[in-house]
mmCIF file of C-alpha atoms and ligand atoms in Angstrom:
data_model
loop_
_atom_site.group_PDB
_atom_site.id
_atom_site.type_symbol
_atom_site.label_atom_id
_atom_site.label_comp_id
_atom_site.label_asym_id
_atom_site.label_seq_id
_atom_site.Cartn_x
_atom_site.Cartn_y
_atom_site.Cartn_z
ATOM 1 C CA MET N 1 38.100 83.552 -23.239
ATOM 2 C CA ARG N 2 40.187 80.297 -23.423
ATOM 3 C CA VAL N 3 43.866 80.520 -22.568
ATOM 4 C CA PRO N 4 45.774 78.302 -25.018
ATOM 5 C CA PHE N 5 47.492 75.417 -23.497
ATOM 6 C CA LYS N 6 50.635 76.573 -24.290
ATOM 7 C CA LEU N 7 50.090 79.788 -22.865
ATOM 8 C CA GLN N 8 49.131 78.111 -19.618
ATOM 9 C CA VAL N 9 52.121 76.363 -19.254
ATOM 10 C CA LEU N 10 54.067 79.404 -19.673
ATOM 11 C CA LEU N 11 52.157 81.157 -16.782
ATOM 12 C CA ALA N 12 52.181 78.303 -14.520
ATOM 13 C CA LEU N 13 56.025 78.145 -14.867
ATOM 14 C CA CYS N 14 56.393 81.593 -14.081
ATOM 15 C CA ARG N 15 54.086 80.750 -11.079
ATOM 16 C CA LEU N 16 56.301 77.916 -10.224
ATOM 17 C CA GLU N 17 59.519 79.701 -10.398
ATOM 18 C CA PHE N 18 58.082 82.417 -8.138
ATOM 19 C CA GLU N 19 56.791 80.278 -5.657
ATOM 20 C CA ARG N 20 59.686 78.116 -5.481
ATOM 21 C CA TRP N 21 61.820 81.486 -4.702
ATOM 22 C CA ARG N 22 59.379 82.462 -2.145
ATOM 23 C CA TYR N 23 59.665 79.295 -0.433
ATOM 24 C CA GLU N 24 63.613 78.810 -0.415
ATOM 25 C CA ARG N 25 63.534 82.529 1.166
ATOM 26 C CA ASN N 26 61.042 81.558 4.005
ATOM 27 C CA PRO N 27 59.418 78.038 4.059
ATOM 28 C CA ARG N 28 56.714 78.770 6.869
ATOM 29 C CA ALA N 29 55.700 82.296 5.406
ATOM 30 C CA HIS N 30 55.448 80.574 2.081
ATOM 31 C CA GLN N 31 53.196 77.740 3.205
ATOM 32 C CA ARG N 32 51.122 79.860 5.350
ATOM 33 C CA THR N 33 50.383 82.194 2.236
ATOM 34 C CA MET N 34 49.551 78.992 -0.032
ATOM 35 C CA TRP N 35 47.582 77.070 2.890
ATOM 36 C CA LYS N 36 45.332 80.486 2.923
ATOM 37 C CA ARG N 37 44.850 80.516 -0.773
ATOM 38 C CA PHE N 38 44.109 77.042 -0.989
ATOM 39 C CA GLY N 39 41.608 77.292 1.629
ATOM 40 C CA ALA N 40 39.791 80.329 -0.189
ATOM 41 C CA ARG N 41 40.013 79.153 -3.959
ATOM 42 C CA THR N 42 39.533 75.476 -3.444
ATOM 43 C CA LEU N 43 38.635 74.054 -0.138
ATOM 44 C CA ALA N 44 35.666 76.699 0.260
ATOM 45 C CA ARG N 45 34.522 74.857 -3.187
ATOM 46 C CA SER N 46 34.426 71.369 -1.919
ATOM 47 C CA PRO N 47 31.267 70.446 -0.065
ATOM 48 C CA GLN N 48 33.508 68.103 2.121
ATOM 49 C CA TYR N 49 36.053 70.831 3.042
ATOM 50 C CA ALA N 50 33.950 74.135 2.944
ATOM 51 C CA PRO N 51 32.936 74.077 6.631
ATOM 52 C CA ASP N 52 36.721 74.322 7.851
ATOM 53 C CA ALA N 53 38.265 76.048 4.824
ATOM 54 C CA ASP N 54 39.514 78.741 6.797
ATOM 55 C CA GLY N 55 40.673 76.705 9.448
ATOM 56 C CA SER N 56 44.400 74.876 10.418
ATOM 57 C CA ILE N 57 45.240 71.483 8.753
ATOM 58 C CA ALA N 58 44.587 69.931 12.044
ATOM 59 C CA ASP N 59 40.867 70.428 11.891
ATOM 60 C CA PHE N 60 40.918 67.807 8.826
ATOM 61 C CA ALA N 61 40.699 63.935 9.178
ATOM 62 C CA VAL N 62 43.830 62.025 7.973
ATOM 63 C CA GLN N 63 42.586 60.092 5.179
ATOM 64 C CA GLY N 64 43.810 56.900 2.839
ATOM 65 C CA LYS N 65 42.977 55.845 -0.397
ATOM 66 C CA VAL N 66 39.560 54.145 1.098
ATOM 67 C CA GLU N 67 38.276 57.331 2.395
ATOM 68 C CA PHE N 68 39.446 59.161 -0.671
ATOM 69 C CA MET N 69 37.250 57.343 -3.016
ATOM 70 C CA ARG N 70 34.338 56.655 -0.370
ATOM 71 C CA ASP N 71 34.013 60.655 -0.102
ATOM 72 C CA PHE N 72 34.873 61.354 -3.734
ATOM 73 C CA ASP N 73 31.618 63.252 -4.746
ATOM 74 C CA ASP N 74 31.689 65.611 -1.893
ATOM 75 C CA ILE N 75 35.600 65.934 -1.908
ATOM 76 C CA ASN N 76 35.351 67.446 -5.680
ATOM 77 C CA THR N 77 34.760 70.639 -6.359
ATOM 78 C CA ARG N 78 32.905 70.090 -9.678
ATOM 79 C CA GLY N 79 30.027 68.281 -8.512
ATOM 80 C CA ILE N 80 31.295 65.174 -10.464
ATOM 81 C CA LYS N 81 29.884 61.612 -8.916
ATOM 82 C CA LEU N 82 32.092 58.635 -8.851
ATOM 83 C CA ASP N 83 29.756 56.368 -10.619
ATOM 84 C CA GLU N 84 29.971 58.472 -13.653
ATOM 85 C CA ALA N 85 33.812 59.434 -13.732
ATOM 86 C CA MET N 86 34.622 55.727 -13.047
ATOM 87 C CA SER N 87 32.376 54.574 -15.883
ATOM 88 C CA VAL N 88 33.933 57.014 -18.142
ATOM 89 C CA ALA N 89 37.520 55.758 -17.060
ATOM 90 C CA MET N 90 36.667 52.141 -17.599
ATOM 91 C CA ASP N 91 35.229 52.595 -21.267
ATOM 92 C CA ALA N 92 38.175 54.753 -22.025
ATOM 93 C CA GLU N 93 40.565 52.121 -20.820
ATOM 94 C CA ARG N 94 38.554 49.197 -22.424
ATOM 95 C CA CYS N 95 39.181 50.690 -26.093
ATOM 96 C CA ARG N 96 42.287 52.146 -25.339
ATOM 97 C CA ASP N 97 40.862 56.003 -25.738
ATOM 98 C CA PHE N 98 43.392 57.991 -23.822
ATOM 99 C CA ALA N 99 41.449 61.092 -23.072
ATOM 100 C CA PRO N 100 38.395 60.739 -21.421
ATOM 101 C CA THR N 101 36.908 63.646 -19.956
ATOM 102 C CA VAL N 102 33.768 64.657 -17.666
ATOM 103 C CA SER N 103 32.740 68.151 -17.839
ATOM 104 C CA GLY N 104 35.539 68.876 -19.338
ATOM 105 C CA ILE N 105 37.801 67.505 -16.689
ATOM 106 C CA THR N 106 40.614 64.738 -17.746
ATOM 107 C CA VAL N 107 39.640 61.440 -15.839
ATOM 108 C CA GLY N 108 42.374 58.778 -15.008
ATOM 109 C CA LEU N 109 42.293 55.429 -13.610
ATOM 110 C CA SER N 110 44.806 54.639 -10.611
ATOM 111 C CA SER N 111 46.809 51.664 -11.118
ATOM 112 C CA GLY N 112 45.793 49.964 -7.852
ATOM 113 C CA THR N 113 44.841 46.251 -7.836
ATOM 114 C CA SER N 114 41.539 45.537 -9.172
ATOM 115 C CA GLY N 115 38.889 45.918 -7.041
ATOM 116 C CA ASN N 116 40.654 48.661 -5.362
ATOM 117 C CA ARG N 117 41.092 51.052 -8.330
ATOM 118 C CA GLY N 118 40.806 54.696 -7.952
ATOM 119 C CA VAL N 119 39.990 57.852 -10.010
ATOM 120 C CA PHE N 120 41.595 60.864 -10.127
ATOM 121 C CA LEU N 121 40.402 64.144 -11.807
ATOM 122 C CA VAL N 122 42.607 66.715 -13.448
ATOM 123 C CA SER N 123 41.525 69.996 -14.831
ATOM 124 C CA GLU N 124 43.310 71.742 -17.900
ATOM 125 C CA LYS N 125 45.189 74.298 -15.521
ATOM 126 C CA GLU N 126 46.305 71.441 -13.401
ATOM 127 C CA ARG N 127 47.804 69.566 -16.738
ATOM 128 C CA ALA N 128 49.597 73.161 -17.195
ATOM 129 C CA TYR N 129 50.927 72.759 -14.006
ATOM 130 C CA TRP N 130 52.133 69.203 -14.457
ATOM 131 C CA VAL N 131 53.723 69.962 -17.501
ATOM 132 C CA ALA N 132 55.455 73.296 -16.202
ATOM 133 C CA MET N 133 56.602 71.034 -13.104
ATOM 134 C CA VAL N 134 58.251 68.164 -15.540
ATOM 135 C CA LEU N 135 59.950 71.081 -17.472
ATOM 136 C CA GLN N 136 61.112 72.817 -14.193
ATOM 137 C CA ARG N 137 61.785 69.994 -12.514
ATOM 138 C CA ILE N 138 63.079 67.256 -14.556
ATOM 139 C CA LEU N 139 63.730 67.765 -17.994
ATOM 140 C CA GLY N 140 65.150 71.142 -17.471
ATOM 141 C CA PHE N 141 65.250 73.562 -20.377
ATOM 142 C CA SER N 142 67.051 73.231 -23.491
ATOM 143 C CA LEU N 143 67.071 74.629 -26.875
ATOM 144 C CA LYS N 144 68.046 71.423 -28.690
ATOM 145 C CA ARG N 145 64.893 69.410 -29.531
ATOM 146 C CA ARG N 146 64.853 66.398 -27.762
ATOM 147 C CA LYS N 147 63.038 63.025 -28.031
ATOM 148 C CA VAL N 148 61.661 61.393 -25.085
ATOM 149 C CA ALA N 149 60.884 57.575 -24.900
ATOM 150 C CA PHE N 150 58.013 57.089 -22.058
ATOM 151 C CA PHE N 151 56.813 53.972 -20.880
ATOM 152 C CA LEU N 152 53.344 54.156 -19.138
ATOM 153 C CA ARG N 153 50.732 51.090 -18.505
ATOM 154 C CA ALA N 154 48.071 53.457 -20.367
ATOM 155 C CA ASN N 155 48.509 56.644 -21.880
ATOM 156 C CA SER N 156 46.893 59.737 -20.639
ATOM 157 C CA LYS N 157 46.128 63.014 -21.908
ATOM 158 C CA LEU N 158 48.394 64.140 -18.772
ATOM 159 C CA TYR N 159 51.337 63.102 -20.550
ATOM 160 C CA THR N 160 50.604 63.611 -24.237
ATOM 161 C CA SER N 161 49.914 67.155 -23.717
ATOM 162 C CA VAL N 162 53.805 67.686 -23.688
ATOM 163 C CA GLN N 163 54.210 67.366 -27.112
ATOM 164 C CA SER N 164 56.096 70.602 -28.198
ATOM 165 C CA ARG N 165 58.662 71.265 -31.111
ATOM 166 C CA LEU N 166 61.234 71.035 -28.573
ATOM 167 C CA ILE N 167 60.137 67.837 -26.828
ATOM 168 C CA GLN N 168 58.953 64.917 -29.088
ATOM 169 C CA PHE N 169 57.047 62.348 -27.008
ATOM 170 C CA GLY N 170 57.154 58.732 -27.777
ATOM 171 C CA PHE N 171 54.602 56.588 -25.605
ATOM 172 C CA PHE N 172 55.380 53.071 -25.171
ATOM 173 C CA ASP N 173 52.692 50.728 -23.917
ATOM 174 C CA LEU N 174 54.129 48.652 -21.199
ATOM 175 C CA LEU N 175 51.428 45.912 -22.246
ATOM 176 C CA GLN N 176 53.016 45.542 -25.451
ATOM 177 C CA PRO N 177 55.763 42.746 -25.825
ATOM 178 C CA MET N 178 59.630 43.915 -25.472
ATOM 179 C CA GLN N 179 60.484 42.961 -28.759
ATOM 180 C CA ASN N 180 58.178 45.737 -30.394
ATOM 181 C CA HIS N 181 59.597 48.033 -27.865
ATOM 182 C CA ILE N 182 63.584 47.498 -28.709
ATOM 183 C CA ALA N 183 63.006 47.967 -32.427
ATOM 184 C CA ARG N 184 61.114 51.126 -31.871
ATOM 185 C CA LEU N 185 63.683 52.416 -29.589
ATOM 186 C CA ASN N 186 66.697 51.563 -31.897
ATOM 187 C CA SER N 187 64.648 53.494 -34.497
ATOM 188 C CA LEU N 188 63.649 56.367 -32.233
ATOM 189 C CA GLN N 189 67.223 56.884 -30.573
ATOM 190 C CA PRO N 190 65.276 58.494 -27.501
ATOM 191 C CA ASP N 191 67.735 61.277 -25.814
ATOM 192 C CA ILE N 192 65.378 60.690 -22.589
ATOM 193 C CA VAL N 193 63.920 57.403 -21.401
ATOM 194 C CA VAL N 194 61.470 57.526 -18.749
ATOM 195 C CA GLY N 195 60.464 53.670 -17.323
ATOM 196 C CA GLN N 196 59.987 51.842 -14.249
ATOM 197 C CA PRO N 197 62.911 49.975 -12.737
ATOM 198 C CA SER N 198 62.169 46.837 -13.932
ATOM 199 C CA LEU N 199 61.524 47.868 -17.616
ATOM 200 C CA LEU N 200 64.797 49.737 -17.427
ATOM 201 C CA MET N 201 66.671 46.835 -16.360
ATOM 202 C CA MET N 202 65.128 44.597 -19.204
ATOM 203 C CA LEU N 203 66.595 47.630 -21.395
ATOM 204 C CA VAL N 204 70.065 47.099 -19.526
ATOM 205 C CA GLU N 205 69.870 43.635 -20.431
ATOM 206 C CA ALA N 206 68.783 44.100 -24.533
ATOM 207 C CA GLN N 207 71.818 46.639 -24.458
ATOM 208 C CA HIS N 208 74.238 43.984 -22.907
ATOM 209 C CA ASN N 209 73.145 41.105 -25.528
ATOM 210 C CA GLY N 210 73.346 43.616 -28.334
ATOM 211 C CA GLN N 211 69.638 43.834 -29.568
ATOM 212 C CA LEU N 212 69.233 47.236 -28.205
ATOM 213 C CA ASN N 213 71.509 50.016 -29.072
ATOM 214 C CA ILE N 214 70.603 53.287 -27.934
ATOM 215 C CA LEU N 215 72.435 56.341 -25.901
ATOM 216 C CA PRO N 216 70.256 58.404 -23.910
ATOM 217 C CA SER N 217 71.825 61.324 -21.867
ATOM 218 C CA ARG N 218 69.216 61.076 -19.314
ATOM 219 C CA ILE N 219 67.245 58.409 -17.637
ATOM 220 C CA ILE N 220 64.209 59.042 -15.400
ATOM 221 C CA SER N 221 63.112 56.136 -12.865
ATOM 222 C CA VAL N 222 59.337 56.281 -11.920
ATOM 223 C CA ALA N 223 56.626 54.297 -10.338
ATOM 224 C CA GLU N 224 58.487 51.507 -8.784
ATOM 225 C CA VAL N 225 61.191 51.487 -5.977
ATOM 226 C CA LEU N 226 64.509 52.121 -7.688
ATOM 227 C CA SER N 227 67.023 50.027 -5.515
ATOM 228 C CA PRO N 228 70.800 50.802 -5.263
ATOM 229 C CA GLU N 229 71.963 47.874 -6.986
ATOM 230 C CA ASP N 230 69.576 48.360 -9.984
ATOM 231 C CA GLN N 231 70.402 52.122 -10.134
ATOM 232 C CA ARG N 232 74.287 51.002 -10.282
ATOM 233 C CA ALA N 233 73.599 48.440 -13.231
ATOM 234 C CA ILE N 234 71.632 50.931 -15.110
ATOM 235 C CA GLU N 235 74.251 53.710 -14.910
ATOM 236 C CA ALA N 236 77.001 51.400 -15.490
ATOM 237 C CA CYS N 237 75.118 50.357 -18.884
ATOM 238 C CA PHE N 238 74.088 53.632 -20.124
ATOM 239 C CA PRO N 239 76.836 55.893 -18.811
ATOM 240 C CA VAL N 240 74.351 58.609 -17.208
ATOM 241 C CA THR N 241 73.131 59.502 -13.597
ATOM 242 C CA VAL N 242 69.607 57.885 -13.208
ATOM 243 C CA GLN N 243 67.066 60.411 -12.013
ATOM 244 C CA GLN N 244 64.229 59.308 -9.857
ATOM 245 C CA VAL N 245 60.513 60.954 -9.649
ATOM 246 C CA TYR N 246 58.419 60.477 -6.736
ATOM 247 C CA GLN N 247 55.001 60.684 -8.546
ATOM 248 C CA CYS N 248 51.696 58.855 -8.493
ATOM 249 C CA ASN N 249 47.935 59.799 -9.370
ATOM 250 C CA GLU N 250 47.668 61.758 -6.541
ATOM 251 C CA GLY N 251 50.398 64.247 -7.935
ATOM 252 C CA MET N 252 54.213 65.039 -8.435
ATOM 253 C CA PHE N 253 55.626 65.090 -5.244
ATOM 254 C CA GLY N 254 59.382 65.108 -5.616
ATOM 255 C CA GLN N 255 62.368 64.322 -8.025
ATOM 256 C CA SER N 256 66.470 63.987 -7.385
ATOM 257 C CA CYS N 257 68.429 66.946 -7.274
ATOM 258 C CA ALA N 258 72.220 66.853 -8.511
ATOM 259 C CA HIS N 259 73.156 65.623 -5.466
ATOM 260 C CA GLY N 260 71.220 62.450 -5.825
ATOM 261 C CA ASN N 261 68.673 62.752 -3.276
ATOM 262 C CA ILE N 262 64.912 63.210 -3.791
ATOM 263 C CA HIS N 263 63.342 66.652 -2.811
ATOM 264 C CA LEU N 264 59.833 66.857 -1.765
ATOM 265 C CA ASN N 265 58.265 69.768 -3.518
ATOM 266 C CA GLU N 266 57.414 71.798 -0.191
ATOM 267 C CA ASP N 267 56.736 74.876 -2.272
ATOM 268 C CA GLY N 268 53.220 73.191 -2.962
ATOM 269 C CA LEU N 269 52.969 70.974 -0.575
ATOM 270 C CA LEU N 270 52.291 70.254 3.156
ATOM 271 C CA ILE N 271 54.327 67.159 4.454
ATOM 272 C CA GLU N 272 53.775 65.562 7.942
ATOM 273 C CA LYS N 273 55.500 62.779 9.182
ATOM 274 C CA ASP N 274 54.346 59.407 10.387
ATOM 275 C CA TRP N 275 57.548 58.209 11.786
ATOM 276 C CA LEU N 276 58.375 54.532 12.084
ATOM 277 C CA ASP N 277 61.742 54.951 13.209
ATOM 278 C CA ALA N 278 64.672 57.409 13.485
ATOM 279 C CA THR N 279 64.993 57.957 9.785
ATOM 280 C CA ARG N 280 61.953 56.015 8.262
ATOM 281 C CA PHE N 281 58.460 57.920 7.716
ATOM 282 C CA VAL N 282 55.389 57.501 6.006
ATOM 283 C CA PRO N 283 54.469 60.917 4.405
ATOM 284 C CA ILE N 284 50.946 62.625 4.949
ATOM 285 C CA ILE N 285 50.518 64.793 1.926
ATOM 286 C CA THR N 286 48.418 67.872 1.335
ATOM 287 C CA ASP N 287 48.943 69.295 -2.127
ATOM 288 C CA MET N 288 47.950 72.879 -2.342
ATOM 289 C CA ARG N 289 48.331 73.214 -5.828
ATOM 290 C CA ARG N 290 45.203 70.962 -6.384
ATOM 291 C CA MET N 291 42.150 72.664 -7.710
ATOM 292 C CA VAL N 292 39.441 70.083 -8.541
ATOM 293 C CA GLN N 293 40.044 66.957 -6.281
ATOM 294 C CA PRO N 294 41.744 68.513 -3.278
ATOM 295 C CA VAL N 295 44.124 66.148 -1.531
ATOM 296 C CA VAL N 296 44.596 66.781 2.093
ATOM 297 C CA ARG N 297 46.120 65.105 5.005
ATOM 298 C CA TYR N 298 46.511 62.089 2.313
ATOM 299 C CA LYS N 299 48.415 59.379 3.888
ATOM 300 C CA MET N 300 50.598 57.668 1.724
ATOM 301 C CA ASN N 301 51.877 53.791 2.068
ATOM 302 C CA ASP N 302 55.348 54.487 0.905
ATOM 303 C CA ILE N 303 58.322 54.289 3.423
ATOM 304 C CA LEU N 304 60.828 57.168 2.877
ATOM 305 C CA HIS N 305 64.156 57.809 4.267
ATOM 306 C CA ILE N 306 64.997 61.227 5.509
ATOM 307 C CA THR N 307 68.347 62.589 5.033
ATOM 308 C CA GLU N 308 70.358 65.960 5.039
ATOM 309 C CA CYS N 309 70.908 67.491 1.660
ATOM 310 C CA THR N 310 73.816 70.209 1.035
ATOM 311 C CA CYS N 311 72.555 71.178 -2.434
ATOM 312 C CA GLY N 312 71.285 74.317 -0.918
ATOM 313 C CA SER N 313 67.422 73.656 -1.375
ATOM 314 C CA ASN N 314 65.220 73.475 2.202
ATOM 315 C CA MET N 315 62.742 71.094 1.121
ATOM 316 C CA ILE N 316 62.737 68.024 2.898
ATOM 317 C CA ALA N 317 65.618 65.708 1.225
ATOM 318 C CA ILE N 318 65.018 61.839 0.875
ATOM 319 C CA SER N 319 67.984 59.369 0.319
ATOM 320 C CA GLN N 320 65.798 56.273 -0.566
ATOM 321 C CA ILE N 321 62.100 55.230 -0.895
ATOM 322 C CA GLU N 322 62.578 51.931 0.613
ATOM 323 C CA GLY N 323 59.126 50.643 -0.729
ATOM 324 C CA ARG N 324 55.553 50.502 0.399
ATOM 325 C CA THR N 325 54.161 49.745 3.983
ATOM 326 C CA ASP N 326 52.315 46.843 2.331
ATOM 327 C CA ASP N 327 56.118 45.317 1.729
ATOM 328 C CA VAL N 328 56.981 45.417 5.861
ATOM 329 C CA LEU N 329 57.445 41.502 6.419
ATOM 330 C CA LYS N 330 55.347 40.972 9.444
ATOM 331 C CA PHE N 331 55.705 37.690 11.337
ATOM 332 C CA HIS N 332 54.469 35.782 14.503
ATOM 333 C CA ASN N 333 54.809 37.715 17.763
ATOM 334 C CA GLU N 334 54.245 41.174 16.179
ATOM 335 C CA ARG N 335 57.979 40.765 14.441
ATOM 336 C CA ILE N 336 58.490 42.967 11.465
ATOM 337 C CA LEU N 337 61.140 43.528 8.888
ATOM 338 C CA PHE N 338 61.684 46.526 6.692
ATOM 339 C CA PRO N 339 62.148 45.639 3.042
ATOM 340 C CA ASP N 340 65.447 46.890 3.168
ATOM 341 C CA PHE N 341 66.826 44.567 5.270
ATOM 342 C CA ILE N 342 66.006 41.612 3.145
ATOM 343 C CA ARG N 343 67.394 43.459 0.296
ATOM 344 C CA ARG N 344 70.494 43.690 2.003
ATOM 345 C CA ALA N 345 70.791 40.134 3.170
ATOM 346 C CA ILE N 346 70.095 38.901 -0.404
ATOM 347 C CA ILE N 347 72.296 41.246 -2.474
ATOM 348 C CA GLY N 348 74.901 40.547 0.170
ATOM 349 C CA ALA N 349 74.741 36.707 -0.340
ATOM 350 C CA HIS N 350 76.757 37.019 -3.701
ATOM 351 C CA PRO N 351 78.227 39.651 -5.739
ATOM 352 C CA GLU N 352 76.482 38.257 -8.784
ATOM 353 C CA ILE N 353 73.014 38.046 -7.696
ATOM 354 C CA SER N 354 71.056 40.237 -10.024
ATOM 355 C CA ASN N 355 67.388 39.599 -9.489
ATOM 356 C CA TYR N 356 65.250 38.296 -6.606
ATOM 357 C CA GLN N 357 61.666 38.074 -5.376
ATOM 358 C CA ILE N 358 60.073 36.905 -1.863
ATOM 359 C CA ILE N 359 56.705 36.138 -1.525
ATOM 360 C CA GLN N 360 55.430 35.654 1.750
ATOM 361 C CA GLU N 361 52.368 32.863 1.704
ATOM 362 C CA SER N 362 51.940 32.914 5.590
ATOM 363 C CA PRO N 363 53.841 34.111 8.344
ATOM 364 C CA SER N 364 55.847 31.346 8.298
ATOM 365 C CA LYS N 365 56.678 30.390 5.024
ATOM 366 C CA LEU N 366 58.316 32.383 2.285
ATOM 367 C CA ALA N 367 58.673 31.770 -1.458
ATOM 368 C CA LEU N 368 62.262 32.962 -2.915
ATOM 369 C CA PHE N 369 63.205 33.631 -6.572
ATOM 370 C CA VAL N 370 67.256 34.255 -7.183
ATOM 371 C CA SER N 371 68.721 34.788 -10.644
ATOM 372 C CA PRO N 372 71.415 33.602 -11.295
ATOM 373 C CA SER N 373 69.476 30.553 -9.535
ATOM 374 C CA ILE N 374 72.607 28.931 -8.920
ATOM 375 C CA HIS N 375 72.992 31.307 -5.568
ATOM 376 C CA TRP N 376 69.702 30.329 -4.071
ATOM 377 C CA GLU N 377 71.232 28.478 -1.342
ATOM 378 C CA ALA N 378 73.624 31.225 -0.459
ATOM 379 C CA ALA N 379 70.408 33.765 -0.436
ATOM 380 C CA SER N 380 68.631 31.550 1.567
ATOM 381 C CA MET N 381 71.205 31.155 4.034
ATOM 382 C CA ALA N 382 71.713 34.946 4.188
ATOM 383 C CA LEU N 383 67.983 35.090 5.299
ATOM 384 C CA THR N 384 68.172 32.367 7.776
ATOM 385 C CA GLU N 385 71.082 34.237 9.424
ATOM 386 C CA LEU N 386 68.859 37.358 9.496
ATOM 387 C CA PHE N 387 65.959 35.636 10.687
ATOM 388 C CA GLN N 388 67.979 34.357 13.593
ATOM 389 C CA VAL N 389 69.856 37.805 14.524
ATOM 390 C CA GLN N 390 66.194 39.562 14.481
ATOM 391 C CA ASP N 391 64.844 36.709 16.753
ATOM 392 C CA ILE N 392 62.085 35.580 14.138
ATOM 393 C CA ALA N 393 62.027 31.670 14.176
ATOM 394 C CA ASP N 394 60.915 28.735 12.153
ATOM 395 C CA ILE N 395 60.930 30.639 8.667
ATOM 396 C CA ASP N 396 60.060 27.886 6.082
ATOM 397 C CA ILE N 397 61.956 29.109 2.953
ATOM 398 C CA GLN N 398 61.122 27.684 -0.466
ATOM 399 C CA ARG N 399 62.448 27.879 -4.077
ATOM 400 C CA LEU N 400 60.532 30.071 -6.514
ATOM 401 C CA GLU N 401 61.603 29.205 -9.820
ATOM 402 C CA THR N 402 60.545 32.058 -11.920
ATOM 403 C CA LYS N 403 59.493 35.619 -10.656
ATOM 404 C CA ARG N 404 55.795 36.575 -10.660
ATOM 405 C CA HIS N 405 55.476 39.777 -12.847
ATOM 406 C CA LEU N 406 52.291 40.535 -14.631
ATOM 407 C CA LEU N 407 52.856 42.272 -17.939
ATOM 408 C CA GLY N 408 52.589 46.014 -17.505
ATOM 409 C CA SER N 409 52.106 45.816 -13.649
ATOM 410 C CA LYS N 410 54.666 47.234 -11.473
ATOM 411 C CA PHE N 411 56.868 44.412 -10.201
ATOM 412 C CA ARG N 412 57.263 44.107 -6.585
ATOM 413 C CA ARG N 413 60.408 42.386 -5.258
ATOM 414 C CA ILE N 414 58.675 42.105 -1.816
ATOM 415 C CA HIS N 415 55.247 40.670 -1.156
ATOM 416 C CA ALA N 416 54.510 40.670 2.220
ATOM 417 C CA LYS N 417 51.196 38.714 3.483
ATOM 418 C CA ARG N 418 48.192 40.824 3.769
ATOM 419 C CA HIS N 419 46.884 41.047 7.018
HETATM 420 ZN ZN1 ZN O 501 69.746 68.142 -2.793
#
């Protein structure tokens, strides 16, 4: 018998409540139970993982996106082939059909750069969990009818499935021009706005110059790094606290708590830490709630800052998602600079600096965009001083007149040279 989707969401909600409670009571025992269940129910059905399904996590290799896609056919538990899934997903993207499926499984295309795109698979049950997670940990319960403006690069069945009498989703395609969004937002008057920081900053500008006139009670930042400056600007414009969600195609990994830290959902995730220094780490994630495409020891390329949180949760707390490991600037003699150093130097150069971008063109050449441009020299000097202090010699900084940002893509403030 097919269980109606809304009932599945309700069941998932109960399960999530229970699992969170059990985790907080005894984190290690809960994770051991979850790992056993994941092994028996999911890993045992994956050709790649079945031989080690009753072993320990150390038996599995750490992987990145390349290995995850290379072994796609053997990893998934439904015998779906990458070629087939990829062609269905590409066709759907071309004709903007947002609900492609293969053997009843929803197929999504990850937003990597072209040539590096991945495919992800989600079953109906997993979608129900995702919706329950959004309701439980992000939107919260409310008997008031709420309208959500959700900005996405492409729609997906994953998101539209949240529609209900209490929550009405308005989907905004990031590929559409800003003017269309503004008109629609003014008429929709959303209670909740979900979007990437670069988009939220455009809304701040539109609200300041009077084109936009909305009063959301919640703003949720997704997909890109939210810098403290942008957060302050958004919070000053729409007087609400910005919530952050750490999520990607591989799953929903964390969200901010009432104290403003981001907790990783360890009641369903095993998080191993690849330490970069005393507080920064790159997470290696095992998602024990995935069923169709198990995510095992998947190394993300995000740099997270660990912190302590006093809100009462035992789940790992993150004060900031600093950026991607790709954003770490590398110079001659193996010198490196984390994106946060660059950010502090530029923002600290003048209080009026509201936007900037750094593109590293070679190990000794940087292009710098600063807005307002009148402060370009100050920013450039601050960077030069930073390089001197860090013992990085002979860096040529050139002026970039406009920022580089393709419509609909993630905005990257810091582009390191790929090595
Ligand atoms: Zn907390």
